[in-house]
Every structure is written in C-alpha cells, then in structure tokens.
C-alpha cells in the first residue's frame, strides 16, 4: 500500500496541465468520490491494526499534498488567463505610444544653414571624404611645408601619391570649380577628419559647412552682408557680427567672424568668456592663386568663401557643452531635440 501511496504522490508532484480543464479532470481522478484516494481509503479499512497508524499518516499527507498542488495550479492558470485577457483581448485598453525617431541635432542645424543660404541662391555641392593632396591642400594654395599637411593633423591612407581623409570641406570648393565655371554659388556640408585627441571640445570626426561665391565684381561688402544675414537667421534678428583679420592660405584678405553672444546679448557671460562675442567661422576673398589653380581668370572674376563647424553652431544654438554628446547617440540626449523638428 505504501508503494501505491508513493506512486500517487509522485504523479501529483509531476502533474503539468496543458490546459485549465486538465486540472479539474485530474482532481476528480485523484480526489473525487470514485477517485484513487478514496479507493485507497477503502483498502485502508482492511489493513492490520498495527499498520494503521503509519499508513493513516501517509494517506493524510497524500490528501494534503494533492489538494495544495491542485489549488496552486488552479490559481496559477487563473492569473495567467486574466493577464492574457488584459494584454491581448481587451480592445478598450489604451494603446502604448510608439516613440518616433527625431532628427539628429547636427542634421537639424545643417538643414537650417543650407536653407538660409538656398534663399540667397546657393545650391548644395558634395565631394568625397577620401581625397588627394591636390583637392585638400595644393589647389587651395597651401605651401608644401604647411603644418596642416603634417601627419599629426591629417589621416593619411597612402603616401606618394597622397591619399587622405579630408581635413576640411574646402576641398569641395576645388571639386566645384572643376565641374562648373562662374557664376558659382554653392554651400557644401560634409564630414571632416583630423587626428585630434577626443575631448569635450575636439573630436577626430566632425562636420563643416563651406560656402563659395564666385562671379564678376563680388566684393568683401557682399560677403559681409551675406554673413550678417546668415547670423540673424540662425541666431536671431538682434544678432550682430564683427570681423577680425586672420590668415588662411586660400583667401586674401581673410577674416574670423564673431557673432554677438545670444545668451547675454553682448554684455559678457561665461559662455562668451566675458567678451560678448562668439567665434563662429573663417572667411575671406578667394585668393587669386586658388582661382588660377582652377582655371578661373582672377582678372575677370572674384569671389568669397567661408567655412564653419556645424557642431560649434549647434553647441551655441542649443547650449550643448560637450561635443562628444553628438557622437554617442544616447537617446536621452537625442530626444531633447524632438521639438526642434
Ligand atoms: N577650411 C577652414 C578650416 O577648416 C575654414 C575656412 C576658413 C573655410 C576660411 C573657408 C574660408 O572657406 O574662407 O578651418
């Protein structure tokens, strides 16, 4: 009889229903009036009196275990059914909103800048990221010993002939002059590469946007007015600009453009380091040597060019203090620009 009890105990323990109805079936089979437990109870009546105590305890244990297990299984199945009903079948439940992706802040700012210049008649031009020495340096009037050509700045892919990752989007100026004769009016966004240690203010990959305007009679005043228009459109109507003399191999004269600090209105604050001005881009009149290198007659044509870092403009526009945030693609950062669309 002990064997039979143990066998039943094992079946109770191992019972795994595949449907809720199986639990009830199992209960009737084991605990029901004509079930296996009652059959054992009948046998129990006839066992020798000295075995009754021991077997009685075993039977009680079997009854308790079977009842507990069946109740537990019932509850488990009821909960699962309730959950299913709630998650799949209840069509009146409110839906969960899918989060839509948003534009990256660098794309947002790039598109805004392109849009502003397209209103002035500029079209977008493109060029390769893997370039040669001619398009990045030589055609732009860089002397052979210029430090920008150095291994420390430029990622070289091959030496002799030099194949390299472009260090600035000015190379697209050269590509454009090869394709097109004046009048030229292009805006050229793109990725650039420099061998720099990564920090909050520098990265080895970043974005620039370049502008080039060549026609008869283009003057420095034209450049100043165009850049003032750009600054007002991007940073607000009250924005002013100033130009400081500078040097670039490909422009003469060259200037550095500052915009009035849009945080303090020019009074001086930590962002503009108390000066009231923020450096935003380089510009200048295209050097006659550059025009000549690209078969454009400098006696007939003149032009201006400018170049700026898109990360820098985005930092100033959105108050982002660490450049690395643009490259990490942390959604907590990116979602902050949802509204800016
Ligand atoms: N290429 C320069 C740089 O990477 C930026 C620049 C300065 C572009 C002056 C220009 C320019 O077209 O006229 O720092």
Short mmCIF file of C-alpha atoms and ligand atoms in Angstrom, two decimals:
data_model
loop_
_atom_site.label_atom_id
_atom_site.label_comp_id
_atom_site.label_asym_id
_atom_site.label_seq_id
_atom_site.Cartn_x
_atom_site.Cartn_y
_atom_site.Cartn_z
CA UNK A 1 0.00 0.00 0.00
CA UNK A 2 2.89 2.38 0.79
CA UNK A 3 4.09 1.84 -2.79
CA UNK A 4 0.74 2.85 -4.19
CA UNK A 5 0.68 5.97 -1.98
CA UNK A 6 4.19 6.96 -3.06
CA UNK A 7 3.34 6.36 -6.71
CA UNK A 8 0.31 8.66 -6.41
CA UNK A 9 2.40 11.30 -4.59
CA UNK A 10 4.90 11.25 -7.45
CA UNK A 11 2.13 11.69 -10.05
CA UNK A 12 0.72 14.65 -8.10
CA UNK A 13 4.14 16.29 -7.96
CA UNK A 14 4.88 15.74 -11.63
CA UNK A 15 1.46 16.73 -12.91
CA UNK A 16 1.78 19.52 -15.50
CA UNK A 17 -1.52 20.51 -17.07
CA UNK A 18 -1.59 21.69 -20.68
CA UNK A 19 -4.99 23.29 -20.30
CA UNK A 20 -7.05 24.58 -17.37
CA UNK A 21 -9.64 21.81 -17.85
CA UNK A 22 -6.99 19.15 -17.20
CA UNK A 23 -6.64 20.35 -13.61
CA UNK A 24 -10.29 19.58 -12.84
CA UNK A 25 -10.06 16.22 -14.58
CA UNK A 26 -7.02 15.37 -12.52
CA UNK A 27 -8.76 16.44 -9.30
CA UNK A 28 -11.74 14.18 -9.98
CA UNK A 29 -9.46 11.30 -10.81
CA UNK A 30 -7.44 11.59 -7.60
CA UNK A 31 -9.67 13.30 -5.02
CA UNK A 32 -13.16 12.65 -6.43
CA UNK A 33 -15.72 10.36 -4.81
CA UNK A 34 -14.73 7.47 -7.03
CA UNK A 35 -11.16 8.65 -7.20
CA UNK A 36 -7.91 6.88 -6.44
CA UNK A 37 -7.57 8.32 -2.93
CA UNK A 38 -10.96 7.00 -1.90
CA UNK A 39 -10.05 3.60 -3.37
CA UNK A 40 -7.00 3.58 -1.10
CA UNK A 41 -9.23 4.59 1.84
CA UNK A 42 -11.34 1.51 1.15
CA UNK A 43 -8.24 -0.70 1.20
CA UNK A 44 -7.16 1.03 4.42
CA UNK A 45 -10.21 -0.36 6.24
CA UNK A 46 -8.84 -3.88 5.80
CA UNK A 47 -5.19 -3.40 6.85
CA UNK A 48 -3.82 -4.90 10.00
CA UNK A 49 -4.39 -2.67 13.10
CA UNK A 50 -0.64 -2.35 13.86
CA UNK A 51 -0.09 -0.73 10.37
CA UNK A 52 -2.99 1.68 10.61
CA UNK A 53 -1.18 4.49 12.37
CA UNK A 54 1.70 4.63 9.86
CA UNK A 55 -0.47 4.22 6.74
CA UNK A 56 -3.09 6.66 8.05
CA UNK A 57 -0.41 9.36 8.27
CA UNK A 58 0.79 8.56 4.75
CA UNK A 59 -2.74 8.81 3.37
CA UNK A 60 -3.31 12.13 5.12
CA UNK A 61 -0.11 13.50 3.68
CA UNK A 62 -1.15 12.39 0.20
CA UNK A 63 -4.55 14.05 0.55
CA UNK A 64 -3.00 17.35 1.76
CA UNK A 65 -0.33 17.46 -0.90
CA UNK A 66 -2.77 16.69 -3.71
CA UNK A 67 -5.21 19.38 -2.53
CA UNK A 68 -2.50 22.03 -2.14
CA UNK A 69 -0.97 21.27 -5.51
CA UNK A 70 -4.29 21.33 -7.35
CA UNK A 71 -5.30 24.62 -5.70
CA UNK A 72 -1.95 26.19 -6.55
CA UNK A 73 -2.23 25.08 -10.18
CA UNK A 74 -5.76 26.47 -10.42
CA UNK A 75 -4.65 29.84 -9.14
CA UNK A 76 -1.65 29.94 -11.50
CA UNK A 77 -3.85 29.26 -14.51
CA UNK A 78 -6.46 31.78 -13.48
CA UNK A 79 -3.85 34.54 -13.13
CA UNK A 80 -2.31 33.72 -16.49
CA UNK A 81 -5.73 33.80 -18.11
CA UNK A 82 -6.51 37.18 -16.54
CA UNK A 83 -3.24 38.62 -17.77
CA UNK A 84 -3.78 37.35 -21.28
CA UNK A 85 -7.24 38.76 -21.38
CA UNK A 86 -5.92 42.12 -20.27
CA UNK A 87 -2.97 42.32 -22.64
CA UNK A 88 -4.39 40.82 -25.79
CA UNK A 89 -8.09 40.64 -25.70
CA UNK A 90 -9.20 43.85 -24.05
CA UNK A 91 -9.61 46.14 -27.03
CA UNK A 92 -10.73 49.03 -24.84
CA UNK A 93 -7.32 49.34 -23.16
CA UNK A 94 -5.41 52.49 -24.13
CA UNK A 95 -2.58 51.78 -26.60
CA UNK A 96 1.10 52.26 -25.83
CA UNK A 97 2.54 55.06 -27.94
CA UNK A 98 5.44 54.15 -30.23
CA UNK A 99 8.20 56.72 -29.96
CA UNK A 100 9.00 58.32 -33.30
CA UNK A 101 12.64 58.96 -34.12
CA UNK A 102 13.83 62.53 -34.47
CA UNK A 103 16.49 64.31 -36.47
CA UNK A 104 19.98 64.46 -35.05
CA UNK A 105 20.87 67.99 -33.88
CA UNK A 106 23.75 68.13 -36.38
CA UNK A 107 21.33 67.38 -39.24
CA UNK A 108 18.86 69.92 -37.89
CA UNK A 109 21.46 72.69 -37.85
CA UNK A 110 22.93 71.65 -41.20
CA UNK A 111 19.48 71.77 -42.80
CA UNK A 112 18.79 75.19 -41.31
CA UNK A 113 22.08 76.61 -42.63
CA UNK A 114 21.51 75.10 -46.08
CA UNK A 115 18.00 76.53 -46.08
CA UNK A 116 19.21 80.05 -45.21
CA UNK A 117 21.80 80.05 -48.00
CA UNK A 118 19.45 78.49 -50.52
CA UNK A 119 17.28 81.60 -50.06
CA UNK A 120 20.33 83.59 -51.26
CA UNK A 121 20.58 81.41 -54.37
CA UNK A 122 23.15 78.85 -53.22
CA UNK A 123 22.85 75.19 -54.22
CA UNK A 124 24.28 72.22 -52.33
CA UNK A 125 27.53 70.68 -53.62
CA UNK A 126 29.20 67.50 -52.49
CA UNK A 127 32.60 65.83 -52.65
CA UNK A 128 34.37 62.67 -51.48
CA UNK A 129 35.57 62.14 -47.90
CA UNK A 130 38.64 60.26 -49.14
CA UNK A 131 40.62 62.87 -51.02
CA UNK A 132 44.02 63.57 -52.51
CA UNK A 133 46.61 66.19 -51.67
CA UNK A 134 45.62 68.39 -54.63
CA UNK A 135 41.98 68.94 -53.62
CA UNK A 136 42.60 69.36 -49.88
CA UNK A 137 45.86 71.33 -49.94
CA UNK A 138 47.71 72.17 -53.17
CA UNK A 139 44.84 73.64 -55.20
CA UNK A 140 43.95 75.70 -52.13
CA UNK A 141 47.36 77.39 -52.11
CA UNK A 142 48.78 75.52 -49.09
CA UNK A 143 52.58 75.82 -49.26
CA UNK A 144 54.39 72.41 -49.28
CA UNK A 145 55.63 72.87 -45.70
CA UNK A 146 52.27 73.91 -44.22
CA UNK A 147 51.69 72.23 -40.82
CA UNK A 148 48.15 71.07 -41.73
CA UNK A 149 49.71 68.56 -44.11
CA UNK A 150 51.57 67.07 -41.20
CA UNK A 151 50.87 63.51 -40.05
CA UNK A 152 49.74 64.97 -36.74
CA UNK A 153 46.70 66.62 -38.27
CA UNK A 154 45.86 64.58 -41.32
CA UNK A 155 44.86 60.95 -41.51
CA UNK A 156 46.84 59.61 -44.46
CA UNK A 157 45.65 56.49 -46.21
CA UNK A 158 48.55 56.30 -48.66
CA UNK A 159 51.73 58.27 -49.17
CA UNK A 160 53.09 59.16 -52.62
CA UNK A 161 50.75 59.96 -54.15
CA UNK A 162 49.00 61.25 -51.03
CA UNK A 163 45.55 59.81 -50.40
CA UNK A 164 43.97 61.14 -47.23
CA UNK A 165 40.78 61.86 -45.31
CA UNK A 166 39.74 65.44 -46.00
CA UNK A 167 40.55 67.76 -43.09
CA UNK A 168 38.11 70.45 -44.22
CA UNK A 169 35.20 70.88 -46.63
CA UNK A 170 37.20 73.49 -48.56
CA UNK A 171 38.16 70.60 -50.84
CA UNK A 172 34.60 70.78 -52.23
CA UNK A 173 35.41 74.30 -53.47
CA UNK A 174 38.04 72.77 -55.73
CA UNK A 175 35.73 69.94 -56.86
CA UNK A 176 33.08 72.54 -57.73
CA UNK A 177 35.45 74.78 -59.70
CA UNK A 178 36.50 71.70 -61.71
CA UNK A 179 32.91 70.94 -62.63
CA UNK A 180 31.49 74.38 -63.07
CA UNK A 181 32.51 77.76 -64.45
CA UNK A 182 31.41 81.05 -62.77
CA UNK A 183 28.96 82.22 -61.66
CA UNK A 184 29.35 79.74 -58.80
CA UNK A 185 27.25 79.85 -55.65
CA UNK A 186 27.47 76.66 -53.59
CA UNK A 187 27.03 75.55 -50.00
CA UNK A 188 28.88 72.35 -49.10
CA UNK A 189 28.13 70.40 -45.92
CA UNK A 190 30.17 67.34 -45.02
CA UNK A 191 32.16 65.25 -42.59
CA UNK A 192 35.81 66.04 -41.98
CA UNK A 193 38.59 64.17 -40.19
CA UNK A 194 41.51 65.30 -38.07
CA UNK A 195 43.93 63.40 -35.93
CA UNK A 196 42.94 65.04 -32.64
CA UNK A 197 42.62 63.68 -29.12
CA UNK A 198 38.92 63.35 -28.29
CA UNK A 199 37.71 65.72 -25.56
CA UNK A 200 34.69 67.88 -24.73
CA UNK A 201 35.85 70.40 -27.33
CA UNK A 202 37.56 68.32 -30.03
CA UNK A 203 36.77 65.17 -31.98
CA UNK A 204 38.56 63.34 -34.76
CA UNK A 205 35.38 63.34 -36.88
CA UNK A 206 33.21 66.42 -37.13
CA UNK A 207 31.10 68.36 -39.62
CA UNK A 208 31.74 71.54 -41.53
CA UNK A 209 29.80 73.62 -43.96
CA UNK A 210 31.58 75.55 -46.65
CA UNK A 211 30.34 78.35 -48.85
CA UNK A 212 31.74 79.63 -52.15
CA UNK A 213 30.57 82.51 -54.30
CA UNK A 214 32.42 83.46 -57.49
CA UNK A 215 31.23 85.93 -60.09
CA UNK A 216 32.25 89.20 -61.71
CA UNK A 217 32.57 92.05 -59.24
CA UNK A 218 32.00 90.13 -55.99
CA UNK A 219 33.24 92.27 -53.09
CA UNK A 220 34.12 91.97 -49.41
CA UNK A 221 30.97 94.01 -48.66
CA UNK A 222 28.86 91.34 -50.41
CA UNK A 223 30.43 88.74 -48.15
CA UNK A 224 29.82 90.77 -45.00
CA UNK A 225 26.17 91.35 -45.86
CA UNK A 226 25.59 87.65 -46.69
CA UNK A 227 27.17 86.51 -43.43
CA UNK A 228 25.20 89.07 -41.41
CA UNK A 229 22.00 87.75 -42.99
CA UNK A 230 23.05 84.20 -42.09
CA UNK A 231 23.82 85.13 -38.46
CA UNK A 232 20.47 86.88 -37.98
CA UNK A 233 18.55 83.96 -39.49
CA UNK A 234 20.30 81.37 -37.34
CA UNK A 235 20.82 83.20 -34.02
CA UNK A 236 18.02 85.78 -34.08
CA UNK A 237 17.21 89.22 -35.52
CA UNK A 238 19.14 91.13 -32.81
CA UNK A 239 22.43 89.35 -33.69
CA UNK A 240 25.41 91.45 -34.81
CA UNK A 241 28.67 90.28 -36.38
CA UNK A 242 32.23 91.51 -36.33
CA UNK A 243 35.23 90.51 -38.42
CA UNK A 244 38.81 90.18 -37.23
CA UNK A 245 41.77 89.94 -39.61
CA UNK A 246 43.05 86.37 -39.94
CA UNK A 247 45.01 84.13 -42.26
CA UNK A 248 44.04 81.19 -44.45
CA UNK A 249 46.17 80.06 -47.41
CA UNK A 250 43.16 80.06 -49.74
CA UNK A 251 41.77 83.53 -49.01
CA UNK A 252 43.22 87.05 -49.14
CA UNK A 253 42.24 89.04 -47.19
CA UNK A 254 40.97 86.56 -44.59
CA UNK A 255 38.81 87.14 -41.55
CA UNK A 256 37.46 85.41 -38.50
CA UNK A 257 33.75 86.09 -37.94
CA UNK A 258 32.29 86.51 -34.46
CA UNK A 259 28.58 86.77 -33.65
CA UNK A 260 27.27 88.71 -30.67
CA UNK A 261 26.61 86.32 -27.78
CA UNK A 262 22.96 85.37 -27.90
CA UNK A 263 22.94 84.37 -24.23
CA UNK A 264 23.94 87.68 -22.66
CA UNK A 265 23.10 89.93 -25.61
CA UNK A 266 26.73 91.08 -25.82
CA UNK A 267 27.17 92.18 -22.18
CA UNK A 268 29.60 89.37 -21.35
CA UNK A 269 28.89 85.97 -19.71
CA UNK A 270 30.71 82.65 -19.04
CA UNK A 271 29.79 81.27 -22.50
CA UNK A 272 31.44 84.16 -24.36
CA UNK A 273 34.11 84.36 -21.62
CA UNK A 274 33.08 87.91 -20.80
CA UNK A 275 33.78 89.25 -24.29
CA UNK A 276 30.20 89.43 -25.60
CA UNK A 277 31.35 87.70 -28.83
CA UNK A 278 31.46 84.11 -30.06
CA UNK A 279 33.81 82.90 -32.78
CA UNK A 280 31.80 81.19 -35.47
CA UNK A 281 33.65 80.86 -38.79
CA UNK A 282 36.53 81.72 -41.08
CA UNK A 283 36.06 83.57 -44.34
CA UNK A 284 37.79 85.67 -46.95
CA UNK A 285 38.13 86.71 -50.58
CA UNK A 286 39.20 83.72 -52.69
CA UNK A 287 42.97 84.01 -53.25
CA UNK A 288 43.85 84.68 -56.94
CA UNK A 289 46.22 81.68 -56.75
CA UNK A 290 43.23 79.42 -56.00
CA UNK A 291 41.28 80.80 -58.95
CA UNK A 292 44.32 80.32 -61.23
CA UNK A 293 44.90 76.75 -59.99
CA UNK A 294 41.33 76.02 -61.04
CA UNK A 295 41.47 77.74 -64.45
CA UNK A 296 39.40 80.75 -63.47
CA UNK A 297 40.69 84.14 -64.61
CA UNK A 298 41.35 86.26 -61.49
CA UNK A 299 41.36 89.43 -63.62
CA UNK A 300 37.75 88.81 -64.56
CA UNK A 301 36.33 87.03 -61.54
CA UNK A 302 36.45 87.44 -57.82
CA UNK A 303 34.71 85.65 -55.00
CA UNK A 304 34.42 84.91 -51.35
CA UNK A 305 34.44 81.72 -49.29
CA UNK A 306 33.57 80.82 -45.74
CA UNK A 307 33.69 77.72 -43.58
CA UNK A 308 32.27 76.81 -40.19
CA UNK A 309 31.95 73.84 -37.84
CA UNK A 310 28.38 72.57 -37.60
CA UNK A 311 28.94 71.17 -34.08
CA UNK A 312 30.05 74.61 -32.96
CA UNK A 313 26.92 76.31 -34.34
CA UNK A 314 24.73 73.60 -32.77
CA UNK A 315 26.54 73.99 -29.41
CA UNK A 316 25.88 77.72 -29.38
CA UNK A 317 22.29 77.38 -30.56
CA UNK A 318 21.31 74.64 -28.11
CA UNK A 319 23.74 75.30 -25.24
CA UNK A 320 25.45 71.90 -25.53
CA UNK A 321 28.72 72.00 -23.58
CA UNK A 322 30.29 68.66 -24.56
CA UNK A 323 30.99 67.85 -28.21
CA UNK A 324 31.11 64.10 -27.53
CA UNK A 325 27.34 64.05 -26.90
CA UNK A 326 26.80 64.45 -30.64
CA UNK A 327 28.53 61.15 -31.37
CA UNK A 328 27.31 58.91 -28.55
CA UNK A 329 23.72 58.67 -29.84
CA UNK A 330 22.31 58.42 -26.33
CA UNK A 331 18.54 58.64 -26.84
CA UNK A 332 18.19 60.70 -23.64
CA UNK A 333 20.23 63.39 -25.38
CA UNK A 334 18.66 62.97 -28.83
CA UNK A 335 15.04 63.08 -27.58
CA UNK A 336 15.63 66.62 -26.36
CA UNK A 337 15.60 67.70 -30.00
CA UNK A 338 12.21 66.16 -30.84
CA UNK A 339 10.54 69.53 -30.60
CA UNK A 340 13.14 71.23 -32.74
CA UNK A 341 11.83 69.40 -35.81
N1 LIG B 1 38.80 75.41 -44.02
C1 LIG B 1 38.88 76.21 -42.82
C2 LIG B 1 39.06 75.29 -41.61
O1 LIG B 1 38.88 74.13 -41.73
C3 LIG B 1 37.66 77.03 -42.64
C4 LIG B 1 37.56 78.10 -43.65
C5 LIG B 1 38.15 79.34 -43.41
C6 LIG B 1 36.93 77.91 -44.85
C7 LIG B 1 38.08 80.36 -44.32
C8 LIG B 1 36.85 78.92 -45.80
C9 LIG B 1 37.44 80.16 -45.50
O2 LIG B 1 36.24 78.77 -46.97
O3 LIG B 1 37.36 81.16 -46.44
O4 LIG B 1 39.37 75.77 -40.55
#
